Tab-separated table of C-alpha atoms in Angstrom:
chain	number	residue	atom	x	y	z
Z	1	MET	CA	-57.767	71.612	-42.202
Z	2	LEU	CA	-62.375	68.590	-38.510
Z	3	GLY	CA	-63.771	70.915	-40.967
Z	4	LEU	CA	-68.420	75.453	-48.321
Z	5	GLY	CA	-73.354	83.461	-63.717
Z	6	LEU	CA	-72.473	79.778	-64.462
Z	7	LEU	CA	-69.015	79.061	-65.896
Z	8	PHE	CA	-67.552	75.930	-67.440
Z	9	CYS	CA	-63.967	76.810	-68.220
Z	10	GLY	CA	-61.452	75.227	-70.538
Z	11	ALA	CA	-62.035	76.704	-73.979
Z	12	SER	CA	-58.823	78.706	-74.278
Z	13	ALA	CA	-56.550	77.918	-77.219
Z	14	SER	CA	-53.231	78.309	-75.393
Z	15	PRO	CA	-51.888	79.086	-71.923
Z	16	ALA	CA	-51.132	82.637	-73.079
Z	17	ALA	CA	-54.802	83.161	-73.981
Z	18	ALA	CA	-56.134	82.011	-70.620
Z	19	GLU	CA	-57.693	84.764	-68.523
Z	20	PRO	CA	-57.735	84.838	-64.694
Z	21	GLY	CA	-60.200	82.189	-63.555
Z	22	ASP	CA	-59.965	80.148	-66.773
Z	23	LEU	CA	-58.835	76.560	-66.509
Z	24	ASP	CA	-55.160	76.186	-67.427
Z	25	PRO	CA	-54.968	74.034	-70.611
Z	26	SER	CA	-51.273	73.283	-69.956
Z	27	PHE	CA	-52.362	71.173	-66.978
Z	28	SER	CA	-53.551	67.689	-67.959
Z	29	THR	CA	-55.601	68.026	-71.167
Z	30	ASP	CA	-58.063	70.711	-70.117
Z	31	GLY	CA	-56.945	71.961	-66.712
Z	32	ARG	CA	-58.658	69.170	-64.813
Z	33	VAL	CA	-57.779	65.779	-63.345
Z	34	ALA	CA	-60.412	63.394	-62.018
Z	35	ALA	CA	-58.859	60.229	-60.600
Z	36	LEU	CA	-61.921	58.004	-60.936
Z	37	GLY	CA	-60.273	54.607	-60.622
Z	38	GLY	CA	-59.132	52.674	-57.564
Z	39	ASP	CA	-60.666	52.879	-54.123
Z	40	GLY	CA	-62.052	55.973	-52.464
Z	41	PHE	CA	-59.975	59.054	-51.695
Z	42	VAL	CA	-61.383	61.896	-49.592
Z	43	ALA	CA	-59.167	64.879	-50.508
Z	44	ARG	CA	-59.042	67.546	-47.802
Z	45	ALA	CA	-55.834	69.550	-48.326
Z	46	VAL	CA	-53.440	70.627	-51.074
Z	47	ALA	CA	-50.013	72.265	-51.283
Z	48	VAL	CA	-47.731	73.240	-54.160
Z	49	GLN	CA	-44.010	72.602	-53.871
Z	50	PRO	CA	-41.398	75.132	-55.073
Z	51	ASP	CA	-40.867	72.986	-58.204
Z	52	GLY	CA	-44.568	73.244	-59.073
Z	53	LYS	CA	-45.489	69.695	-58.082
Z	54	ILE	CA	-48.882	69.400	-56.390
Z	55	VAL	CA	-49.404	67.325	-53.239
Z	56	VAL	CA	-52.977	66.430	-52.276
Z	57	ALA	CA	-53.723	64.968	-48.845
Z	58	GLY	CA	-56.732	63.365	-47.200
Z	59	TYR	CA	-57.707	59.849	-46.329
Z	60	SER	CA	-58.716	56.554	-47.851
Z	61	CYS	CA	-62.355	55.583	-47.934
Z	62	ALA	CA	-63.770	53.461	-45.145
Z	63	PRO	CA	-66.591	51.576	-46.921
Z	64	ALA	CA	-70.017	51.599	-45.311
Z	65	GLU	CA	-71.607	48.367	-44.165
Z	66	ALA	CA	-74.079	48.543	-47.066
Z	67	ALA	CA	-71.132	47.953	-49.449
Z	68	ASP	CA	-72.606	50.439	-51.924
Z	69	GLY	CA	-69.395	52.461	-52.162
Z	70	THR	CA	-70.458	55.077	-49.628
Z	71	CYS	CA	-67.745	56.203	-47.218
Z	72	ARG	CA	-68.358	56.224	-43.501
Z	73	ARG	CA	-67.323	59.218	-41.412
Z	74	SER	CA	-65.423	56.786	-39.217
Z	75	GLY	CA	-63.956	53.363	-39.781
Z	76	ALA	CA	-60.741	51.802	-41.044
Z	77	SER	CA	-59.480	54.785	-43.032
Z	78	SER	CA	-55.827	55.833	-43.374
Z	79	PHE	CA	-53.829	58.980	-44.114
Z	80	ARG	CA	-53.361	59.286	-47.873
Z	81	MET	CA	-51.564	61.669	-50.203
Z	82	THR	CA	-50.736	61.791	-53.889
Z	83	ARG	CA	-48.422	63.972	-55.965
Z	84	TYR	CA	-48.869	65.354	-59.466
Z	85	THR	CA	-46.295	66.853	-61.809
Z	86	PRO	CA	-46.670	70.459	-63.030
Z	87	ASP	CA	-48.221	69.191	-66.282
Z	88	GLY	CA	-50.926	67.216	-64.468
Z	89	GLY	CA	-49.449	63.722	-64.596
Z	90	LEU	CA	-49.226	61.394	-61.615
Z	91	ASP	CA	-45.702	61.574	-60.159
Z	92	THR	CA	-44.891	57.877	-59.915
Z	93	ASP	CA	-41.506	58.637	-58.317
Z	94	PHE	CA	-43.405	59.704	-55.204
Z	95	GLY	CA	-43.834	56.754	-52.871
Z	96	GLY	CA	-43.134	54.360	-55.740
Z	97	SER	CA	-46.556	54.781	-57.351
Z	98	GLY	CA	-47.583	58.404	-56.905
Z	99	VAL	CA	-49.837	57.551	-53.954
Z	100	VAL	CA	-48.809	57.098	-50.308
Z	101	THR	CA	-51.167	55.528	-47.748
Z	102	THR	CA	-50.241	55.429	-44.056
Z	103	ALA	CA	-52.195	53.757	-41.263
Z	104	VAL	CA	-51.686	55.857	-38.139
Z	105	GLY	CA	-52.581	54.493	-34.719
Z	106	THR	CA	-55.347	51.906	-34.615
Z	107	THR	CA	-58.632	51.471	-36.490
Z	108	ARG	CA	-58.816	54.826	-38.267
Z	109	SER	CA	-56.789	57.883	-39.202
Z	110	GLN	CA	-57.799	60.846	-41.339
Z	111	ALA	CA	-55.664	63.757	-42.594
Z	112	PHE	CA	-57.306	67.179	-42.901
Z	113	ALA	CA	-54.295	69.471	-43.368
Z	114	ILE	CA	-50.879	69.602	-45.003
Z	115	LEU	CA	-47.734	71.637	-44.371
Z	116	LEU	CA	-44.607	71.806	-46.526
Z	117	GLN	CA	-41.320	72.163	-44.648
Z	118	PRO	CA	-37.746	72.963	-45.703
Z	119	GLY	CA	-35.869	70.199	-47.483
Z	120	GLY	CA	-38.966	68.899	-49.246
Z	121	ARG	CA	-40.473	67.378	-46.119
Z	122	ILE	CA	-44.245	67.093	-45.832
Z	123	VAL	CA	-46.372	67.027	-42.673
Z	124	LEU	CA	-49.912	65.664	-42.711
Z	125	ALA	CA	-52.191	66.501	-39.784
Z	126	GLY	CA	-55.555	65.196	-38.662
Z	127	VAL	CA	-57.014	62.660	-36.285
Z	128	ALA	CA	-55.987	59.140	-35.303
Z	129	ARG	CA	-56.966	56.649	-32.638
Z	130	ASP	CA	-54.318	55.610	-30.148
Z	131	GLY	CA	-53.852	52.219	-28.532
Z	132	GLY	CA	-56.264	53.164	-25.760
Z	133	GLY	CA	-59.081	53.803	-28.221
Z	134	ARG	CA	-58.946	57.589	-27.902
Z	135	ASP	CA	-58.932	59.950	-30.888
Z	136	GLY	CA	-56.201	62.585	-30.692
Z	137	PHE	CA	-54.194	65.170	-32.607
Z	138	ALA	CA	-52.230	63.211	-35.223
Z	139	LEU	CA	-49.179	64.163	-37.292
Z	140	VAL	CA	-47.032	62.240	-39.758
Z	141	ARG	CA	-43.937	63.626	-41.473
Z	142	TYR	CA	-42.553	62.381	-44.781
Z	143	ASP	CA	-39.328	63.049	-46.646
Z	144	ALA	CA	-39.221	64.393	-50.198
Z	145	SER	CA	-39.618	60.898	-51.670
Z	146	GLY	CA	-42.833	60.179	-49.774
Z	147	SER	CA	-41.243	57.880	-47.192
Z	148	VAL	CA	-42.125	58.337	-43.522
Z	149	ASP	CA	-39.471	60.429	-41.739
Z	150	ARG	CA	-38.582	58.221	-38.769
Z	151	SER	CA	-36.756	61.090	-37.016
Z	152	PHE	CA	-40.080	62.827	-36.360
Z	153	GLY	CA	-42.188	62.060	-33.285
Z	154	GLU	CA	-42.249	58.347	-32.547
Z	155	GLN	CA	-40.915	56.672	-35.672
Z	156	GLY	CA	-42.430	59.303	-37.923
Z	157	SER	CA	-45.774	60.037	-36.294
Z	158	SER	CA	-47.353	61.626	-33.242
Z	159	ILE	CA	-50.746	61.050	-31.600
Z	160	VAL	CA	-51.487	63.444	-28.744
Z	161	PRO	CA	-54.612	63.276	-26.561
Z	162	VAL	CA	-55.984	66.776	-26.002
Z	163	GLY	CA	-58.737	67.681	-23.579
Z	164	ASN	CA	-61.134	65.095	-22.192
Z	165	GLY	CA	-62.355	62.983	-25.094
Z	166	PHE	CA	-62.332	63.210	-28.849
Z	167	ALA	CA	-59.726	65.552	-30.350
Z	168	GLY	CA	-58.580	66.169	-33.890
Z	169	ILE	CA	-56.640	68.646	-36.032
Z	170	ALA	CA	-58.415	70.659	-38.718
Z	171	ASP	CA	-55.549	72.916	-39.824
Z	172	VAL	CA	-51.823	73.403	-39.361
Z	173	THR	CA	-49.413	76.252	-40.021
Z	174	SER	CA	-45.716	76.980	-39.656
Z	175	THR	CA	-44.159	78.943	-36.815
Z	176	GLY	CA	-41.012	79.421	-38.887
Z	177	GLY	CA	-38.410	76.787	-39.665
Z	178	ASP	CA	-39.718	73.317	-38.836
Z	179	GLY	CA	-41.957	74.264	-35.894
Z	180	LEU	CA	-45.728	74.239	-36.309
Z	181	VAL	CA	-49.049	75.101	-34.695
Z	182	ALA	CA	-52.078	72.852	-35.132
Z	183	ALA	CA	-55.691	73.819	-34.452
Z	184	GLY	CA	-58.841	71.775	-34.173
Z	185	VAL	CA	-61.334	70.607	-31.625
Z	186	ALA	CA	-61.255	68.910	-28.220
Z	187	SER	CA	-63.633	68.463	-25.301
Z	188	ASP	CA	-63.237	70.366	-22.048
Z	189	ALA	CA	-63.909	69.008	-18.552
Z	190	ALA	CA	-67.628	69.750	-18.934
Z	191	GLY	CA	-67.815	67.783	-22.172
Z	192	ASN	CA	-68.191	70.850	-24.409
Z	193	THR	CA	-66.220	71.079	-27.632
Z	194	ARG	CA	-63.675	73.912	-27.636
Z	195	PHE	CA	-61.023	75.408	-29.864
Z	196	ALA	CA	-57.870	73.349	-29.322
Z	197	LEU	CA	-54.340	74.443	-30.254
Z	198	ALA	CA	-51.045	72.596	-29.991
Z	199	ARG	CA	-47.529	73.772	-30.777
Z	200	TYR	CA	-44.826	71.345	-31.830
Z	201	ARG	CA	-41.060	71.521	-32.016
Z	202	ALA	CA	-39.157	70.554	-35.154
Z	203	ASP	CA	-38.758	66.967	-33.905
Z	204	GLY	CA	-42.512	66.427	-33.530
Z	205	THR	CA	-42.671	66.745	-29.754
Z	206	LEU	CA	-44.965	69.215	-28.016
Z	207	ASP	CA	-43.479	72.607	-27.163
Z	208	GLY	CA	-43.967	72.773	-23.396
Z	209	SER	CA	-43.549	76.562	-23.339
Z	210	PHE	CA	-46.929	76.906	-25.070
Z	211	GLY	CA	-50.048	76.725	-22.895
Z	212	GLN	CA	-50.361	73.673	-20.667
Z	213	GLY	CA	-47.549	71.388	-21.748
Z	214	GLY	CA	-47.898	72.407	-25.380
Z	215	THR	CA	-51.680	72.579	-25.764
Z	216	VAL	CA	-54.417	75.168	-25.211
Z	217	LEU	CA	-58.208	74.870	-24.953
Z	218	GLY	CA	-60.237	78.033	-25.367
Z	219	GLY	CA	-62.310	79.977	-27.825
Z	220	PRO	CA	-65.932	81.071	-27.557
Z	221	ALA	CA	-67.857	79.400	-24.729
Z	222	PRO	CA	-69.663	77.223	-24.050
Z	223	ALA	CA	-68.999	75.341	-27.303
Z	224	SER	CA	-66.817	76.014	-30.327
Z	225	SER	CA	-64.605	74.289	-32.911
Z	226	ALA	CA	-61.499	75.636	-34.664
Z	227	LEU	CA	-61.300	74.932	-38.402
Z	228	GLY	CA	-58.443	77.206	-39.456
Z	229	VAL	CA	-55.325	78.761	-37.951
Z	230	THR	CA	-52.663	81.307	-38.862
Z	231	VAL	CA	-49.696	82.819	-37.038
Z	232	ALA	CA	-49.349	86.612	-36.930
Z	233	PRO	CA	-45.990	88.319	-37.567
Z	234	ASN	CA	-45.577	88.856	-33.795
Z	235	GLY	CA	-46.058	85.134	-33.085
Z	236	ASP	CA	-49.691	85.284	-31.934
Z	237	ALA	CA	-51.854	82.354	-33.057
Z	238	ILE	CA	-55.238	83.248	-34.568
Z	239	ALA	CA	-57.802	80.491	-34.973
Z	240	ALA	CA	-61.212	80.733	-36.609
Z	241	GLY	CA	-64.107	78.357	-36.867
Z	242	LEU	CA	-67.543	77.758	-35.450
Z	243	SER	CA	-69.019	79.189	-32.281
Z	244	GLY	CA	-71.913	77.045	-31.132
Z	245	ALA	CA	-72.784	73.427	-30.480
Z	246	ALA	CA	-72.842	70.933	-33.341
Z	247	SER	CA	-76.234	69.780	-32.058
Z	248	GLU	CA	-77.650	73.282	-32.639
Z	249	PRO	CA	-76.514	74.277	-36.157
Z	250	ALA	CA	-78.931	77.209	-36.356
Z	251	SER	CA	-76.995	78.945	-33.557
Z	252	ALA	CA	-73.616	78.725	-35.314
Z	253	ARG	CA	-71.599	81.920	-35.756
Z	254	PHE	CA	-68.080	82.853	-36.867
Z	255	GLY	CA	-65.800	82.203	-33.896
Z	256	PHE	CA	-62.297	83.605	-33.326
Z	257	PHE	CA	-59.622	82.876	-30.722
Z	258	ARG	CA	-56.269	84.644	-30.410
Z	259	THR	CA	-53.386	83.607	-28.175
Z	260	ARG	CA	-50.060	85.173	-27.335
Z	261	GLY	CA	-46.854	83.419	-28.293
Z	262	ASP	CA	-46.876	81.563	-24.972
Z	263	GLY	CA	-50.428	80.281	-25.484
Z	264	ALA	CA	-52.081	82.717	-23.076
Z	265	ALA	CA	-55.354	84.192	-24.302
Z	266	ASP	CA	-54.902	87.640	-25.850
Z	267	GLU	CA	-57.330	89.681	-23.754
Z	268	THR	CA	-56.805	92.738	-25.979
Z	269	PHE	CA	-58.559	90.806	-28.757
Z	270	GLY	CA	-61.608	90.053	-26.633
Z	271	PRO	CA	-62.697	88.397	-23.366
Z	272	GLY	CA	-60.751	85.182	-23.065
Z	273	GLY	CA	-59.084	86.044	-26.368
Z	274	SER	CA	-62.342	85.306	-28.195
Z	275	GLN	CA	-64.849	86.992	-30.471
Z	276	VAL	CA	-68.135	85.844	-32.010
Z	277	VAL	CA	-69.382	87.444	-35.228
Z	278	ALA	CA	-72.720	86.990	-36.969
Z	279	ALA	CA	-72.538	87.057	-40.767
Z	280	GLY	CA	-75.644	87.009	-42.929
Z	281	SER	CA	-79.131	86.687	-41.497
Z	282	GLY	CA	-78.857	83.217	-39.955
Z	283	SER	CA	-76.234	80.667	-39.039
Z	284	SER	CA	-72.637	81.168	-40.159
Z	285	PHE	CA	-69.201	79.673	-39.602
Z	286	ALA	CA	-65.586	79.895	-40.771
Z	287	ASN	CA	-63.706	77.099	-42.522
Z	288	ALA	CA	-60.378	78.901	-42.963
Z	289	VAL	CA	-58.441	81.958	-41.829
Z	290	VAL	CA	-55.742	83.973	-43.594
Z	291	GLY	CA	-53.338	86.287	-41.780
Z	292	LEU	CA	-52.223	89.689	-43.061
Z	293	GLN	CA	-48.817	91.283	-42.503
Z	294	ASP	CA	-50.243	93.956	-40.185
Z	295	GLY	CA	-51.811	91.416	-37.815
Z	296	ARG	CA	-55.324	91.511	-39.228
Z	297	ALA	CA	-56.989	88.225	-40.192
Z	298	VAL	CA	-59.764	87.349	-42.623
Z	299	ALA	CA	-61.882	84.222	-42.209
Z	300	ALA	CA	-63.763	82.466	-45.002
Z	301	GLY	CA	-66.750	80.175	-44.685
Z	302	SER	CA	-70.492	80.148	-45.080
Z	303	ALA	CA	-73.596	82.020	-43.960
Z	304	MET	CA	-77.325	81.856	-44.471
Z	305	GLN	CA	-78.807	84.912	-46.171
Z	306	GLY	CA	-82.519	84.342	-45.974
Z	307	GLU	CA	-83.082	80.834	-47.344
Z	308	ARG	CA	-79.872	80.856	-49.378
Z	309	GLN	CA	-76.438	79.632	-48.337
Z	310	VAL	CA	-73.669	81.999	-49.454
Z	311	MET	CA	-69.905	82.322	-49.190
Z	312	ALA	CA	-69.069	84.522	-46.216
Z	313	PHE	CA	-65.939	86.457	-45.243
Z	314	VAL	CA	-65.110	88.356	-42.040
Z	315	ARG	CA	-62.002	90.493	-41.444
Z	316	MET	CA	-60.842	91.278	-37.919
Z	317	THR	CA	-58.359	93.823	-36.572
Z	318	PRO	CA	-55.634	92.776	-34.088
Z	319	ASP	CA	-57.706	94.227	-31.226
Z	320	GLY	CA	-60.781	92.141	-32.055
Z	321	ARG	CA	-62.881	94.651	-33.984
Z	322	LEU	CA	-64.569	94.151	-37.317
Z	323	ASP	CA	-62.456	95.878	-39.969
Z	324	ALA	CA	-64.781	98.492	-41.480
Z	325	SER	CA	-62.479	98.935	-44.492
Z	326	PHE	CA	-63.544	95.453	-45.617
Z	327	ASP	CA	-66.775	95.858	-47.623
Z	328	GLY	CA	-67.877	98.690	-45.336
Z	329	ASP	CA	-68.655	96.721	-42.182
Z	330	GLY	CA	-66.035	93.989	-41.845
Z	331	SER	CA	-67.995	91.227	-43.556
Z	332	SER	CA	-68.686	90.292	-47.165
Z	333	LEU	CA	-71.257	87.870	-48.583
Z	334	VAL	CA	-70.923	86.300	-52.036
Z	335	ALA	CA	-73.962	84.579	-53.527
Z	336	VAL	CA	-73.192	81.938	-56.165
Z	337	GLY	CA	-75.868	79.830	-57.830
Z	338	ASP	CA	-78.610	78.513	-55.579
Z	339	GLY	CA	-76.165	78.000	-52.722
Z	340	ALA	CA	-72.439	78.117	-51.995
Z	341	LEU	CA	-69.772	77.915	-49.321
Z	342	ALA	CA	-66.048	78.629	-49.022
Z	343	ALA	CA	-64.041	75.682	-47.723
Z	344	ASP	CA	-60.585	77.254	-47.940
Z	345	ALA	CA	-58.909	80.557	-48.761
Z	346	ILE	CA	-55.501	81.968	-49.607
Z	347	ARG	CA	-54.038	85.435	-50.207
Z	348	ASP	CA	-52.142	86.191	-53.421
Z	349	ALA	CA	-49.147	88.490	-53.954
Z	350	GLU	CA	-51.457	91.468	-54.586
Z	351	GLY	CA	-53.276	90.900	-51.297
Z	352	ARG	CA	-56.439	89.593	-52.952
Z	353	LEU	CA	-58.377	86.815	-51.259
Z	354	ILE	CA	-59.161	83.668	-53.253
Z	355	ALA	CA	-61.818	81.357	-51.854
Z	356	PHE	CA	-62.203	77.720	-52.861
Z	357	GLY	CA	-65.479	75.911	-52.303
Z	358	GLN	CA	-68.640	74.697	-53.936
Z	359	THR	CA	-71.906	75.778	-55.473
Z	360	ALA	CA	-75.092	74.236	-56.802
Z	361	SER	CA	-77.741	75.690	-59.094
Z	362	GLY	CA	-80.511	74.695	-61.474
Z	363	GLY	CA	-81.160	71.404	-59.710
Z	364	GLN	CA	-77.583	70.244	-60.317
Z	365	ASP	CA	-75.388	68.835	-57.575
Z	366	TRP	CA	-72.247	70.516	-56.251
Z	367	ARG	CA	-69.465	71.877	-58.472
Z	368	PHE	CA	-66.144	73.579	-57.741
Z	369	ALA	CA	-66.546	77.306	-57.096
Z	370	LEU	CA	-63.735	79.858	-56.785
Z	371	ALA	CA	-64.202	83.525	-55.914
Z	372	ARG	CA	-61.652	86.347	-55.821
Z	373	LEU	CA	-62.070	89.395	-53.590
Z	374	GLY	CA	-60.051	92.596	-53.622
Z	375	THR	CA	-58.431	94.003	-50.510
Z	376	ASP	CA	-61.630	96.027	-49.997
Z	377	GLY	CA	-63.733	92.858	-49.678
Z	378	MET	CA	-65.529	93.361	-52.988
Z	379	LEU	CA	-65.653	90.728	-55.737
Z	380	ASP	CA	-62.859	91.176	-58.268
Z	381	ARG	CA	-64.871	91.053	-61.481
Z	382	SER	CA	-61.770	90.626	-63.639
Z	383	PHE	CA	-61.643	87.040	-62.361
Z	384	GLY	CA	-63.762	84.349	-64.026
Z	385	THR	CA	-67.317	85.516	-64.667
Z	386	GLY	CA	-68.118	88.455	-62.415
Z	387	GLY	CA	-65.498	87.372	-59.883
Z	388	VAL	CA	-66.445	83.686	-59.753
Z	389	ALA	CA	-65.286	80.552	-61.613
Z	390	ILE	CA	-67.338	77.346	-61.572
Z	391	THR	CA	-66.015	73.973	-62.751
Z	392	SER	CA	-67.564	70.546	-63.260
Z	393	PHE	CA	-65.815	67.220	-63.939
Z	394	ALA	CA	-66.842	64.729	-66.620
Z	395	GLY	CA	-67.802	61.288	-65.340
Z	396	THR	CA	-68.841	62.562	-61.916
Z	397	THR	CA	-72.194	63.378	-60.356
Z	398	SER	CA	-70.810	66.195	-58.203
Z	399	ALA	CA	-67.531	67.832	-57.194
Z	400	ARG	CA	-66.630	69.956	-54.153
Z	401	ALA	CA	-63.406	71.921	-53.774
Z	402	THR	CA	-62.150	71.416	-50.235
Z	403	ALA	CA	-58.759	73.132	-50.486
Z	404	GLY	CA	-56.726	75.536	-52.580
Z	405	ALA	CA	-53.169	76.708	-53.141
Z	406	GLN	CA	-51.096	78.831	-55.495
Z	407	THR	CA	-48.163	77.828	-57.699
Z	408	PRO	CA	-44.867	79.742	-57.582
Z	409	ASP	CA	-45.834	81.528	-60.820
Z	410	GLY	CA	-49.236	82.603	-59.479
Z	411	ARG	CA	-51.607	80.026	-60.913
Z	412	LEU	CA	-54.363	78.626	-58.700
Z	413	VAL	CA	-54.855	74.981	-57.750
Z	414	ALA	CA	-58.105	73.598	-56.345
Z	415	ALA	CA	-58.440	70.090	-54.935
Z	416	GLY	CA	-61.504	68.307	-53.703
Z	417	ILE	CA	-63.912	65.428	-53.799
Z	418	ALA	CA	-65.690	64.115	-56.894
Z	419	CYS	CA	-68.592	61.726	-56.419
Z	420	VAL	CA	-68.888	58.753	-58.753
Z	421	GLY	CA	-72.386	57.318	-58.834
Z	422	GLY	CA	-73.501	59.170	-55.714
Z	423	SER	CA	-74.335	62.627	-54.459
Z	424	GLY	CA	-74.229	64.930	-51.463
Z	425	ALA	CA	-71.461	65.689	-49.015
Z	426	GLN	CA	-70.770	61.995	-48.356
Z	427	CYS	CA	-71.267	60.799	-51.969
Z	428	ALA	CA	-74.239	58.763	-50.739
Z	429	GLY	CA	-74.781	55.725	-52.944
Z	430	GLY	CA	-71.448	56.271	-54.669
Z	431	SER	CA	-67.794	56.720	-53.851
Z	432	PRO	CA	-65.477	59.738	-53.415
Z	433	ARG	CA	-62.577	60.275	-55.810
Z	434	LEU	CA	-59.933	62.955	-56.212
Z	435	ALA	CA	-60.755	66.024	-58.304
Z	436	LEU	CA	-58.001	68.512	-59.134
Z	437	ALA	CA	-57.997	71.663	-61.262
Z	438	ARG	CA	-55.480	74.374	-62.114
Z	439	TYR	CA	-56.462	77.879	-63.157
Z	440	ALA	CA	-54.725	80.801	-64.816
């Protein structure tokens, strides 16, 4: 994933007593893990293996010049992942210590997405700088033990320049087997950021039958950025993100881009395969997209409703229309606290949508926020408190869930960033650490 009632859970007496949205007391001591020691870890993705082990991916902290613990958005960072056992302990058999750090390319590399593959293999995806100083789509594959899989790409990794400048992966998904599609951002010939997609074969090389030599630039013009991707049952790729220029955040809207299996824009979805949707009363954007079995897709992100930031969800039909069966008009807004956003979303076995993100209220800084919506787009009030669960972490000044997943037995896992001695999105004045929670 180049990318957002008050409840403090954890009072249940036993796992059997935990209600949906309660912290799972069989995980760690109270359902939560906050890894506050060591150097910084910016957690951006999470996946649960078939054996229930939890893999969290992101990147190591690149300290700011002020040496106050703040992480820079660029700098000498590296891909990083860690694995936890089903009971919440660090899995020290993984990589020899439970934590694996991999420098990809030169100067900096940052992982934003994770994909589990058959045989226990793990792919991390993000951005890395090549030997020519250019940032490109970056992948690294590991075996089940956490060692780099040297049979993938070039000795285990791949850095692909896309477009005409900076490029990076925000999300990745499987095409079946060991193939994958990655989505993110790249610059076109005019210097505008655009949705960028790349399809890879099982060996980590680009699939030349997709787009132009394996990559596609498109999406809403003149500027847009993909933050999530899914593959429809018929092989179409559906990406969602932000339509608008980063320099003009007030103009941001939900952006969608759909391609055929060969990478050609799906004109039946919209002109150039694209659609732009306004959610709320101001700016809005998608951070994630979830595909449905019938080809529909629902995107999760954020919108402004008046002066308040809210979680926002938009569901689209395969032909590019808003799905009116979703909360009446195709979009749903969920207000939590004084402000909230959805950073990730998944669909459970019953078809319900679970969003993972953050909220703030009462002058407090960010805390984990989860929301569950029914198939009709309405809050499922049997989950948490009124459909929402909010979680804080002791010893931290703030915590933001950046990713979510589900265990084989249906429990929810949220991973994110906890600030120690700092605040805000970048933990200004402090340092980011891993925060992890499991819910019934």
